[in-house]
Coordinates of N, CA, C and O and ligand atoms in Angstrom, one line a residue:
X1 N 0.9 -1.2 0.0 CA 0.0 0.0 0.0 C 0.9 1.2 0.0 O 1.8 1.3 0.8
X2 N 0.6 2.4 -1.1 CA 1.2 3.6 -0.8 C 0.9 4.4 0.1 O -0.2 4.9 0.4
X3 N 2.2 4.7 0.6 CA 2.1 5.5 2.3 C 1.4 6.9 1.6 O 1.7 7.4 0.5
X4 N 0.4 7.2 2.6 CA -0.3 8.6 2.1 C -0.6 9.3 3.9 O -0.9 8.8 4.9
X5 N -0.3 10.9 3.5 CA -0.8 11.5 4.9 C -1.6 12.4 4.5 O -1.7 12.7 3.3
X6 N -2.5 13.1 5.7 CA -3.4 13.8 5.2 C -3.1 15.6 5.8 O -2.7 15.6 7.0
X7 N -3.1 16.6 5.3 CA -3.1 18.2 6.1 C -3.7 18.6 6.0 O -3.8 19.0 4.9
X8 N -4.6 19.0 6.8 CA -5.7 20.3 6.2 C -6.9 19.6 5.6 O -7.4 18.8 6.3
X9 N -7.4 19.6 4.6 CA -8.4 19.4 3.7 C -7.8 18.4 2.7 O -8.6 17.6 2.2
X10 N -6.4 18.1 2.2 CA -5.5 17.7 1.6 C -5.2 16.3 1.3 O -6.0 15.8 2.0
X11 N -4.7 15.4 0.7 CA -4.2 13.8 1.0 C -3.0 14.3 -0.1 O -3.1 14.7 -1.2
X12 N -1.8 14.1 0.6 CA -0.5 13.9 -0.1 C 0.2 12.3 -0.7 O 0.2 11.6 0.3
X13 N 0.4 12.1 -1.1 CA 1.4 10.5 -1.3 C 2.8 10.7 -1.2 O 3.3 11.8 -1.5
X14 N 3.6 9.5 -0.8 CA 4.7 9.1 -0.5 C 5.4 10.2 -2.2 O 4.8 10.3 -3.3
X15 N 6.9 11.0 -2.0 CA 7.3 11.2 -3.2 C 8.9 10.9 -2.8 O 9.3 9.8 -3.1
X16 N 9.9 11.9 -2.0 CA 11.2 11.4 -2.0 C 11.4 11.2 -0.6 O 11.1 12.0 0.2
X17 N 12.3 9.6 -0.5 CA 12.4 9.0 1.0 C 13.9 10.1 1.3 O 14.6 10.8 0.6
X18 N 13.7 9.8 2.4 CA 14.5 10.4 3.4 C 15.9 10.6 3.2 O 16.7 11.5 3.3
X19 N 15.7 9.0 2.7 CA 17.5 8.5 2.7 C 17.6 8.9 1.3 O 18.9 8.9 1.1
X20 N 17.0 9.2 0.1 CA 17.6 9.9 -1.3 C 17.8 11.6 -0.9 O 18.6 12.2 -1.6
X21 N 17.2 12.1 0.1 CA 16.9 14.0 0.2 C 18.3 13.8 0.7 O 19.2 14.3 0.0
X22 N 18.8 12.7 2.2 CA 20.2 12.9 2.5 C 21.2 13.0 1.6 O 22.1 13.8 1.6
X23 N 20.9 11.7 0.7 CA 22.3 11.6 -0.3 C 22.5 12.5 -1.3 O 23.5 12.6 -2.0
X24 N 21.3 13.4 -1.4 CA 21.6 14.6 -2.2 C 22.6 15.8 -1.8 O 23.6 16.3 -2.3
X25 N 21.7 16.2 -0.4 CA 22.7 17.3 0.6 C 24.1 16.6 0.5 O 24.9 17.1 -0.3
X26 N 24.4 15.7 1.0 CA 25.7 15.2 1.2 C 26.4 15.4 -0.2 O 27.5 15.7 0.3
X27 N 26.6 15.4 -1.3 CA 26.4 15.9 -2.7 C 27.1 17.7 -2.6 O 28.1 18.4 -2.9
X28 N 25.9 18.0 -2.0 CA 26.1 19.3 -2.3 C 26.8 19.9 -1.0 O 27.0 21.1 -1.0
X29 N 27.1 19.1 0.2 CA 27.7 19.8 1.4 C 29.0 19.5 0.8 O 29.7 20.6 0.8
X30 N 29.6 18.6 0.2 CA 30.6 18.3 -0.3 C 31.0 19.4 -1.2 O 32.1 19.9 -0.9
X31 N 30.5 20.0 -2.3 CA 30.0 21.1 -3.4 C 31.1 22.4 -2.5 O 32.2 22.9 -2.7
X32 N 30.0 22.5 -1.2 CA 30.0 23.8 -1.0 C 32.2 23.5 0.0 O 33.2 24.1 -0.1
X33 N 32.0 22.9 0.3 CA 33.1 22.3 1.5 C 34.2 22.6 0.4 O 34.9 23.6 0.6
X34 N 34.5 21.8 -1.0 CA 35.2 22.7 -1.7 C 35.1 23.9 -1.8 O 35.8 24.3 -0.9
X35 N 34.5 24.7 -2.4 CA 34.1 26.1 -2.7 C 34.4 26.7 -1.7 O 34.9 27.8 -1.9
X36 N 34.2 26.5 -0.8 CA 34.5 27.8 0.6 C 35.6 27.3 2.0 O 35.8 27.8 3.1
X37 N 36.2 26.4 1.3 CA 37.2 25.6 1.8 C 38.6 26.9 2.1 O 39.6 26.6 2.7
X38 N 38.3 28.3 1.3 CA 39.5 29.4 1.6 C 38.7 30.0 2.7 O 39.4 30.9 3.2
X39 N 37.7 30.0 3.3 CA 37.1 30.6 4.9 C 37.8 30.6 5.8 O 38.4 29.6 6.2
X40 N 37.9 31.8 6.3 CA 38.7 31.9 7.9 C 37.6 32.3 8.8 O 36.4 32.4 8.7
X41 N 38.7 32.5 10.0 CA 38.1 32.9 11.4 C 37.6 33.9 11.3 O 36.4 34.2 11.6
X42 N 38.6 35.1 10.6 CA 38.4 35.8 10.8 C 37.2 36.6 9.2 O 36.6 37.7 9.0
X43 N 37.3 36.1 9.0 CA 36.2 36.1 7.4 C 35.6 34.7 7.5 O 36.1 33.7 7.0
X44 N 34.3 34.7 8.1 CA 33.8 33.1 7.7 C 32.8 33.6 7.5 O 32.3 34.5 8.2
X45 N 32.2 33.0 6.6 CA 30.9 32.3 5.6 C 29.8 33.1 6.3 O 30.0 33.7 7.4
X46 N 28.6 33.1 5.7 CA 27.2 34.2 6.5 C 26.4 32.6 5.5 O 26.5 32.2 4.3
X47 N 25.8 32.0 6.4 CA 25.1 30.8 6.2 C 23.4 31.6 6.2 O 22.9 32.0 7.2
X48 N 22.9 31.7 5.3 CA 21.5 32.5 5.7 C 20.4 31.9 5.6 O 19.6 32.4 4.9
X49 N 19.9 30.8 6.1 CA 19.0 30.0 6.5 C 17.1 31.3 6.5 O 16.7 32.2 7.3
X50 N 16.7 30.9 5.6 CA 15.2 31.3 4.9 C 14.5 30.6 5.3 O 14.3 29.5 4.8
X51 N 13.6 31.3 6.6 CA 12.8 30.9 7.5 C 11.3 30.5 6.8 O 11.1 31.0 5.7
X52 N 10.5 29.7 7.2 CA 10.5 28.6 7.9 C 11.5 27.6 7.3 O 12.5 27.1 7.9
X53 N 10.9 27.2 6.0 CA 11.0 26.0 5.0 C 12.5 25.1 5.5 O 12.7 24.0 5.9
X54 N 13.4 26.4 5.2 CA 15.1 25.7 5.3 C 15.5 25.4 6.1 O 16.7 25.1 6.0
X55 N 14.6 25.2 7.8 CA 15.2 24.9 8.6 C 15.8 24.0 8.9 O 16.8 23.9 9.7
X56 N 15.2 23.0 8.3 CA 16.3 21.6 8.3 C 17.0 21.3 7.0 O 17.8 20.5 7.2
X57 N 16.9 21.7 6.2 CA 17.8 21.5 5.0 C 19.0 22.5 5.7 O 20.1 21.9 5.8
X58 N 19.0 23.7 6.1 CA 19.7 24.0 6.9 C 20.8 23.3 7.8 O 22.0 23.4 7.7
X59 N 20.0 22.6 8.6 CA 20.5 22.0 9.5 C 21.1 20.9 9.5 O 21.8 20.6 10.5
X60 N 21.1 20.0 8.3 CA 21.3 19.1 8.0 C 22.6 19.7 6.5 O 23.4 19.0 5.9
X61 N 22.5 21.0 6.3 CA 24.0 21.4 5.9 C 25.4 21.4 6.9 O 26.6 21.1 6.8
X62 N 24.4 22.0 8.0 CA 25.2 22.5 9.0 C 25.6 20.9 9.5 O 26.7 21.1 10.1
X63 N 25.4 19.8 9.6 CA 26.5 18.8 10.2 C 27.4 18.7 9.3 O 28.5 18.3 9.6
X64 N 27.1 18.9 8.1 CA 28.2 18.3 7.2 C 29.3 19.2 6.8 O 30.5 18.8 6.7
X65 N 28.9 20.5 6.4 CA 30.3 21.4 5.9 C 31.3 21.9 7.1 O 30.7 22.1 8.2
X66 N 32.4 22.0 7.0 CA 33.6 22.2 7.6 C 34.1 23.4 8.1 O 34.7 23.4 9.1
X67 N 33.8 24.5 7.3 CA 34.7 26.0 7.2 C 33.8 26.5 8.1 O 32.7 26.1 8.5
X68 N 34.7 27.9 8.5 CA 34.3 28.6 9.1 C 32.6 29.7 8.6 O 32.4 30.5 7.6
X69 N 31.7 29.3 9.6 CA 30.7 30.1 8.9 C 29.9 31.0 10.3 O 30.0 30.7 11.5
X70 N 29.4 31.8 9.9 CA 27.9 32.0 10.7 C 26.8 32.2 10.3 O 26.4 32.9 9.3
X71 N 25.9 31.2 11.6 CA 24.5 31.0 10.8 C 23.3 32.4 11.5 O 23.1 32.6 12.6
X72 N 22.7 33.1 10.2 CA 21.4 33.6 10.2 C 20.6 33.4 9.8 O 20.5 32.5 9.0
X73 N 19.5 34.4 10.2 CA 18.1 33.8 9.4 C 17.7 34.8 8.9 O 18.4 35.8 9.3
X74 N 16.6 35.1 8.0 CA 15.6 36.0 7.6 C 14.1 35.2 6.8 O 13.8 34.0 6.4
X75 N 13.5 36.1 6.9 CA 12.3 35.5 6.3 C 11.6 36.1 5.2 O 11.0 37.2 5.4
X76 N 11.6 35.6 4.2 CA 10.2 36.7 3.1 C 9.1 35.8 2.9 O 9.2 34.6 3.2
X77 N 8.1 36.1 2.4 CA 6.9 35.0 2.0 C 6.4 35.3 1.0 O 6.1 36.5 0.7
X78 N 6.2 34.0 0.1 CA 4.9 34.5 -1.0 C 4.0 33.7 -0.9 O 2.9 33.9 -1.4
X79 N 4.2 32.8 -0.5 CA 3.2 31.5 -0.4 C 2.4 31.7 0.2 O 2.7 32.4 1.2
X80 N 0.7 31.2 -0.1 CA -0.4 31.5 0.4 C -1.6 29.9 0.3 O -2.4 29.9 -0.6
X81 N -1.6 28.7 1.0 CA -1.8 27.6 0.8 C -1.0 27.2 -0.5 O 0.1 27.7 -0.6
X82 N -1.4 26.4 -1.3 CA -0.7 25.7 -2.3 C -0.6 26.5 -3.7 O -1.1 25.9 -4.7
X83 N -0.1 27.9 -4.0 CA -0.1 29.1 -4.8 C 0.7 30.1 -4.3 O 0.7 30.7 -3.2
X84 N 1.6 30.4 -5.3 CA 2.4 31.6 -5.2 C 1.8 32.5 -5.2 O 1.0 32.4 -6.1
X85 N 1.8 33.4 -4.6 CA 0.9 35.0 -4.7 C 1.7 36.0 -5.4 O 1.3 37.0 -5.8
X86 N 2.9 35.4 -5.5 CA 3.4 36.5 -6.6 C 4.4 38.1 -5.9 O 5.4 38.6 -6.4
X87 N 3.6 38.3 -4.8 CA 3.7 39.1 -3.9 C 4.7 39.0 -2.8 O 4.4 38.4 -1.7
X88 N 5.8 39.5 -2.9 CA 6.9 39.1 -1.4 C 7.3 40.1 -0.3 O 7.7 41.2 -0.5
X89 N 7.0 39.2 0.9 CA 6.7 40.3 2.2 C 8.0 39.9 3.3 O 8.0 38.8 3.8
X90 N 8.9 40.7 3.6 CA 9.6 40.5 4.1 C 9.3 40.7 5.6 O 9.1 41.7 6.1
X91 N 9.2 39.2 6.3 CA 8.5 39.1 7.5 C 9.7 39.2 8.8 O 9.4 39.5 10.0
X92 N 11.1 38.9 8.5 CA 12.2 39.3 9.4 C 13.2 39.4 8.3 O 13.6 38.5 7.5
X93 N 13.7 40.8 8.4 CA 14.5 41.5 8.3 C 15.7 40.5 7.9 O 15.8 39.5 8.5
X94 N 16.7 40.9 6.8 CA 18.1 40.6 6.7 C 19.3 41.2 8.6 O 19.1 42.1 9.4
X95 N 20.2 40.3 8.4 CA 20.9 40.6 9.8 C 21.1 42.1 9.3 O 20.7 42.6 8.2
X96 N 22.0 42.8 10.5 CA 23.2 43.9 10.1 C 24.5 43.7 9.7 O 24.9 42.5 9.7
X97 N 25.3 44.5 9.4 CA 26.3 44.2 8.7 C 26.8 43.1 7.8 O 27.7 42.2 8.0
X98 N 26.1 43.4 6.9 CA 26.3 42.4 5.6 C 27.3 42.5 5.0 O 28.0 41.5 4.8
X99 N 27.7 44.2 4.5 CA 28.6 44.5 3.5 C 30.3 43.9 3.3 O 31.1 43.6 4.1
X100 N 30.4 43.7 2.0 CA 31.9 42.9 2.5 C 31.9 41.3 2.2 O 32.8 40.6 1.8
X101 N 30.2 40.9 2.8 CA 30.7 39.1 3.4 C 30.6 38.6 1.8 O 30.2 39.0 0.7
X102 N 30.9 37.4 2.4 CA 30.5 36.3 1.6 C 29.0 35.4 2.0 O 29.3 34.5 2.9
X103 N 27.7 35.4 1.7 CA 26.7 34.5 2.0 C 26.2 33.8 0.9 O 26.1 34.1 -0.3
X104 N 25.9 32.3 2.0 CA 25.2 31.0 1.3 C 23.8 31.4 1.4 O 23.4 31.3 2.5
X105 N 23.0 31.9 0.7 CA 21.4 31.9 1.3 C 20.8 30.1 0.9 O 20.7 29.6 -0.2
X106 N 20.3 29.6 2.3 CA 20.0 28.2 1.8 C 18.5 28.6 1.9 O 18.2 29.4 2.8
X107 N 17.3 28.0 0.9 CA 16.4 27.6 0.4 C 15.5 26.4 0.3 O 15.8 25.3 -0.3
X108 N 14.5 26.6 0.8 CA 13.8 25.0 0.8 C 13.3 24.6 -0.7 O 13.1 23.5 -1.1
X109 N 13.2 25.5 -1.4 CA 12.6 25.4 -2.9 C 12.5 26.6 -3.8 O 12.2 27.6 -3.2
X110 N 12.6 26.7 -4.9 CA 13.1 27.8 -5.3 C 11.5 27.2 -7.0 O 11.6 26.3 -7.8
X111 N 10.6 28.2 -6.8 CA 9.1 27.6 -7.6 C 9.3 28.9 -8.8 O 9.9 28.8 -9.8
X112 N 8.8 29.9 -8.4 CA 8.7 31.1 -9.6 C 10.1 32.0 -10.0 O 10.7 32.4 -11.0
X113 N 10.4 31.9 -8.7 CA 11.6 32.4 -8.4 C 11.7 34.1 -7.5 O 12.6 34.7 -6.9
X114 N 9.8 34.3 -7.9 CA 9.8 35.5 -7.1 C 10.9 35.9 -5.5 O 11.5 37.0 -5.4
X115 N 11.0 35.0 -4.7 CA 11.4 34.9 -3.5 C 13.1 35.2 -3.6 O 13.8 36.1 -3.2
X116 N 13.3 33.9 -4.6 CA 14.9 34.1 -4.4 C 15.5 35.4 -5.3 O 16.7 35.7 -5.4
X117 N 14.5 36.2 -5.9 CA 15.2 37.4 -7.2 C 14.5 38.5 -6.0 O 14.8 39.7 -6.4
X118 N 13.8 38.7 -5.1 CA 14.0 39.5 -3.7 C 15.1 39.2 -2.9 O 15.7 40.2 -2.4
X119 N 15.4 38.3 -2.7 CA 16.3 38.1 -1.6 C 17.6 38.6 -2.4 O 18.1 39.7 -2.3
X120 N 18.0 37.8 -3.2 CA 19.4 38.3 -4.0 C 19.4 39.9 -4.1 O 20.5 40.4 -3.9
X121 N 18.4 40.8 -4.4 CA 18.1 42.3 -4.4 C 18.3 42.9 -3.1 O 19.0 43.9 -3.1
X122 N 17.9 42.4 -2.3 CA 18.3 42.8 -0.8 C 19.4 42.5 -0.6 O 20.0 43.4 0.1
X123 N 20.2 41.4 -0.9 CA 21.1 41.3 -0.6 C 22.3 42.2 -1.3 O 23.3 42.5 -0.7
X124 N 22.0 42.4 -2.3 CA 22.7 43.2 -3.4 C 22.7 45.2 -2.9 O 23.6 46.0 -3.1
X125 N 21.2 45.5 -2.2 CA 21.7 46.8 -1.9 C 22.3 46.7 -0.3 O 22.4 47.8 0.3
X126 N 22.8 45.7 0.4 CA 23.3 45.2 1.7 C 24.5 45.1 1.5 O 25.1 44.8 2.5
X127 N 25.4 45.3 0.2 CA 26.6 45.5 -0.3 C 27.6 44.4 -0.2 O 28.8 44.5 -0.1
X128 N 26.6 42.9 -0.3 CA 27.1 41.7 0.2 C 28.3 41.5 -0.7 O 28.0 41.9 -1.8
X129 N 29.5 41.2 -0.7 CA 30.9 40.6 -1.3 C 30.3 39.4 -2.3 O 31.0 39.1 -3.3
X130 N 29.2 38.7 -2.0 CA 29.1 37.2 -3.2 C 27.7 37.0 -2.6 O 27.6 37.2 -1.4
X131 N 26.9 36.7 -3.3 CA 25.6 35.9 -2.5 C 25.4 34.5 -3.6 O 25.2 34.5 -4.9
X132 N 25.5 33.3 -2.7 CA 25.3 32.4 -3.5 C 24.2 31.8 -3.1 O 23.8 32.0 -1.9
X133 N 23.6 31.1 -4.1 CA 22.0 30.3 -4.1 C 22.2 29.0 -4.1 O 22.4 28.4 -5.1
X134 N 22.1 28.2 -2.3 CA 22.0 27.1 -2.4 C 20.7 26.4 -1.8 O 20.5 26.3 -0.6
X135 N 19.7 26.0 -3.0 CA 17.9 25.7 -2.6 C 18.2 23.7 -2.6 O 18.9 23.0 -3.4
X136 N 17.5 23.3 -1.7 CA 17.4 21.7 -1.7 C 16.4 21.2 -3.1 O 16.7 20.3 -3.8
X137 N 15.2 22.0 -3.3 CA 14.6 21.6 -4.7 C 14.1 22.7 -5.5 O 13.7 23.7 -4.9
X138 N 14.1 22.5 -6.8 CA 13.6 23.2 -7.9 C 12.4 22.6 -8.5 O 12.2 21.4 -8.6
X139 N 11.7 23.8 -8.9 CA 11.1 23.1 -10.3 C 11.1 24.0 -11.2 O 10.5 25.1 -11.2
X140 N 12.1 23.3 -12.3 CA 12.3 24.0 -13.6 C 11.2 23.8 -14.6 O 11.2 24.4 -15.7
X141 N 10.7 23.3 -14.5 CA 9.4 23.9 -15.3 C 8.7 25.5 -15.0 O 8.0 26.1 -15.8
X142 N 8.9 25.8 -13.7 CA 8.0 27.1 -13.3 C 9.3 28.0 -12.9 O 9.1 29.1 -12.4
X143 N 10.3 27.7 -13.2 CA 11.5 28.7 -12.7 C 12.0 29.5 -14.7 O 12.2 28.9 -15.8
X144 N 12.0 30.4 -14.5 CA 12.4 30.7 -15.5 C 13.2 32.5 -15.5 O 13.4 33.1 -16.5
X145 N 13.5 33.0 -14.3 CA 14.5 34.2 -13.8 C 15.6 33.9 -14.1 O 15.8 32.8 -14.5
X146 N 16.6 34.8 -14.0 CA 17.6 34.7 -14.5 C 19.2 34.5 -13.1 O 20.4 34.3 -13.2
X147 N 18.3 34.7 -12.3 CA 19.2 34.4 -10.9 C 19.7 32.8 -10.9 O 19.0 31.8 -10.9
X148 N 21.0 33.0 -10.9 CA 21.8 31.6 -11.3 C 21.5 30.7 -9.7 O 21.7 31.1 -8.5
X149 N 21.0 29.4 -10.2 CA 20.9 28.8 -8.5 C 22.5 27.9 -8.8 O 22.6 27.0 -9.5
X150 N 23.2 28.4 -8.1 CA 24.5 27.7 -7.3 C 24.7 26.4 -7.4 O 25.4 25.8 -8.2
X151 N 23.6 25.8 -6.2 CA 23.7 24.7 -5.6 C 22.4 24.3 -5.3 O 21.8 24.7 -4.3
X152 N 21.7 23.2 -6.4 CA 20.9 22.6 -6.3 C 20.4 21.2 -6.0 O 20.3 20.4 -6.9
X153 N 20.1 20.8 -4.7 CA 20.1 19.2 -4.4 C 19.2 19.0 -5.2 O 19.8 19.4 -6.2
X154 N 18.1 18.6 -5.6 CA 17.2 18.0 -6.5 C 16.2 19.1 -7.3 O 15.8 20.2 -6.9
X155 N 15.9 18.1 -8.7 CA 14.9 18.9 -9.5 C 13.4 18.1 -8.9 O 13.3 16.9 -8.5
X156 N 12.5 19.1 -9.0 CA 11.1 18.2 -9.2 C 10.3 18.8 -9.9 O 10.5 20.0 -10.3
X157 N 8.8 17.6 -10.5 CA 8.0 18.8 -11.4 C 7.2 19.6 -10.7 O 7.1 19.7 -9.5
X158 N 6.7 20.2 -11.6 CA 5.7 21.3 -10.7 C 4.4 20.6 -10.4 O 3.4 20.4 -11.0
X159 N 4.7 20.3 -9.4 CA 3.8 19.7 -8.0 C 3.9 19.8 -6.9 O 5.0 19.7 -6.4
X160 N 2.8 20.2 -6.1 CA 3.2 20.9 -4.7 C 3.4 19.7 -3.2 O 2.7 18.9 -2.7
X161 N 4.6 20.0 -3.0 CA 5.0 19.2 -2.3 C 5.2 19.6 -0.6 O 5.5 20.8 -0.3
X162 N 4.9 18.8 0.4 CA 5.2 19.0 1.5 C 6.4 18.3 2.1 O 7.1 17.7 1.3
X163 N 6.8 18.1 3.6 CA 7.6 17.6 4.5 C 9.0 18.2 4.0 O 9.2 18.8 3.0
X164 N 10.2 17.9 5.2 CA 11.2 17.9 5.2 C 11.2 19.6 5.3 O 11.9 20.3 4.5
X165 N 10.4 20.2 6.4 CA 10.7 21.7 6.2 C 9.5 22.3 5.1 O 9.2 23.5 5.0
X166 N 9.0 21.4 4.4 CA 8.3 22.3 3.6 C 6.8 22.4 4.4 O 6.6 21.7 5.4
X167 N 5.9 23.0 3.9 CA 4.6 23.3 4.5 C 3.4 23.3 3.7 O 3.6 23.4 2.5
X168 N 1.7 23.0 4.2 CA 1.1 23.2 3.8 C 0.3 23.8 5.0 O 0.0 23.1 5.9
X169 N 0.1 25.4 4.7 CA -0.5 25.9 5.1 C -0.3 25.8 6.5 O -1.2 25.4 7.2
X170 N 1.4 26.0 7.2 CA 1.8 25.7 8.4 C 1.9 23.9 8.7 O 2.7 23.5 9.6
X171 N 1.5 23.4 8.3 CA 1.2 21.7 8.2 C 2.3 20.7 7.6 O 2.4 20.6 6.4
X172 N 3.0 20.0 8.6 CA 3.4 19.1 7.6 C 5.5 19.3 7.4 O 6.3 18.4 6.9
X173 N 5.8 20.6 7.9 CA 7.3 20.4 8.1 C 7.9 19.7 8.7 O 9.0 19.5 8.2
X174 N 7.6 18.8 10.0 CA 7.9 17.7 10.8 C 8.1 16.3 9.9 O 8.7 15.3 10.4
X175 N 7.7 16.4 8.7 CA 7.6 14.7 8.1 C 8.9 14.8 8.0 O 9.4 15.9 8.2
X176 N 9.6 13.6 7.5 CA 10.9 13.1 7.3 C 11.4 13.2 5.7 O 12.4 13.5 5.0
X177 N 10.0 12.7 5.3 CA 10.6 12.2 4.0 C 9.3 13.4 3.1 O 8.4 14.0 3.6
X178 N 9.5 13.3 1.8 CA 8.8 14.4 1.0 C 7.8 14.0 0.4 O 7.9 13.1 -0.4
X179 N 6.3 14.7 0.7 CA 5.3 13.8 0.2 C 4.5 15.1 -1.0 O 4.5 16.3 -0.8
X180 N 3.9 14.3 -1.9 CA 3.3 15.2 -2.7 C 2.0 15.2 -2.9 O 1.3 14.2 -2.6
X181 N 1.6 16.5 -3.7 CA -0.2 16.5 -3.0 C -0.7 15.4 -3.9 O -0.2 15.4 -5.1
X182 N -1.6 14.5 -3.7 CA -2.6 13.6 -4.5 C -3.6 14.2 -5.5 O -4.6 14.7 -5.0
X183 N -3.5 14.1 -6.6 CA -4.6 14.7 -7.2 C -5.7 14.1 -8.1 O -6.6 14.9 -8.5
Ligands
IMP201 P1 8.7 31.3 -5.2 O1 8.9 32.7 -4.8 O2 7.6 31.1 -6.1 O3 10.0 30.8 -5.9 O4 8.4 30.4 -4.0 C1 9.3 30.1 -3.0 C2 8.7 29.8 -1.7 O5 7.3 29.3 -1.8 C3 9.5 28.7 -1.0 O6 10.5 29.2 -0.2 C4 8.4 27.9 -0.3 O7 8.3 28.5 1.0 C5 7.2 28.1 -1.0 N1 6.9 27.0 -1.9 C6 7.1 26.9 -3.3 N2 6.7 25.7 -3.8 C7 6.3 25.0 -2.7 C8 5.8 23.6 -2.6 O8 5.7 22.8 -3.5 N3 5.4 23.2 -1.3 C9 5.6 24.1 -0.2 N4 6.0 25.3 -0.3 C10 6.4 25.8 -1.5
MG202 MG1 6.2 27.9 2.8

């Protein structure tokens, strides 16, 4: 029987286990571990964790890369149940003193692109030294901006998916593994 959970009004089905989302990060912590492998103490990394979604894709960077970093957060939103609104509201603020660094902004999913072509802009008048785009999934079917993503653990189609940090309608970031809506 296929594993199915329910959120809200919703029925999702089983889409990627646990153990394929790990072996992707590890992929890409590896990626970044080169790449930022010239980090110091005294210059380390601005890790920018994009509140809610990336908290564990986040976190689950954070056991694996090596170099010196520090971790923040901020938040913007466009999402409004299972629909981009198009619309991005910056709900907590970028840190202070940006200018100069180097930042990873990590990403739960990167859909229209509205979200990450705000964030890169903020970060751009914040006088950041490099902002790189590292999101755990895409879908290039609905992505079509011109903001280069970095570091991409997985593509998916355009289907709205929950767990692993992602949400429906607050619902559903606790799952392990990534489930998608039933339709
Ligand atoms: P974008 O601005 O359209 O690229 O949307 C990015 C944000 O919308 C992500 O950071 C997620 O919070 C949310 N989002 C996009 N697609 C999904 C999905 O399939 N499930 C849950 N949230 C999603
Ligand atoms: Mg969301």
């Amino acid at each position: 029987m296929e594993k199915k959970i329910r959120l809200h009004d919703k029925t999702f089905k089983m889409f990627i286990p646990n153990a394929d989302i790990e072996k992707a990060i590890d992929a890409v912590a590896e990626r970044l571990n080169q790449d930022f492998a010239d980090a110091t103490d005294e210059n380390p990394v601005i890790l920018l964790c994009t509140l809610n979604g990336a908290i564990i894709y986040a976190a689950e960077l954070l056991k694996r890369v090596t170099f010196p970093l520090e971790l923040k957060a901020c938040k913007l939103s466009s999402y409004s149940g299972t629909q981009s609104t198009g619309c991005v509201k910056t709900e907590v603020p970028l840190p202070a003193h940006l200018e100069g660094r180097r930042v990873i902004i990590v990403e739960d999913i990167v859909d229209t692109g509205n979200t990450i072509v705000a964030m890169k802009e903020l970060l751009e008048a914040a006088k950041v030294k490099e902002a790189k785009v590292c999101t755990l999934l895409v879908k290039p079917e609905v992505y079509k901006k011109d903001v280069k993503l970095d570091y991409v653990a997985m593509e998916i189609p355009n289907r709205f998916i929950v767990g692993f940090g992602l949400d429906y309608d607050e619902l559903g970031r606790n799952i392990k593994d990534i489930y998608v809506l039933d339709e």
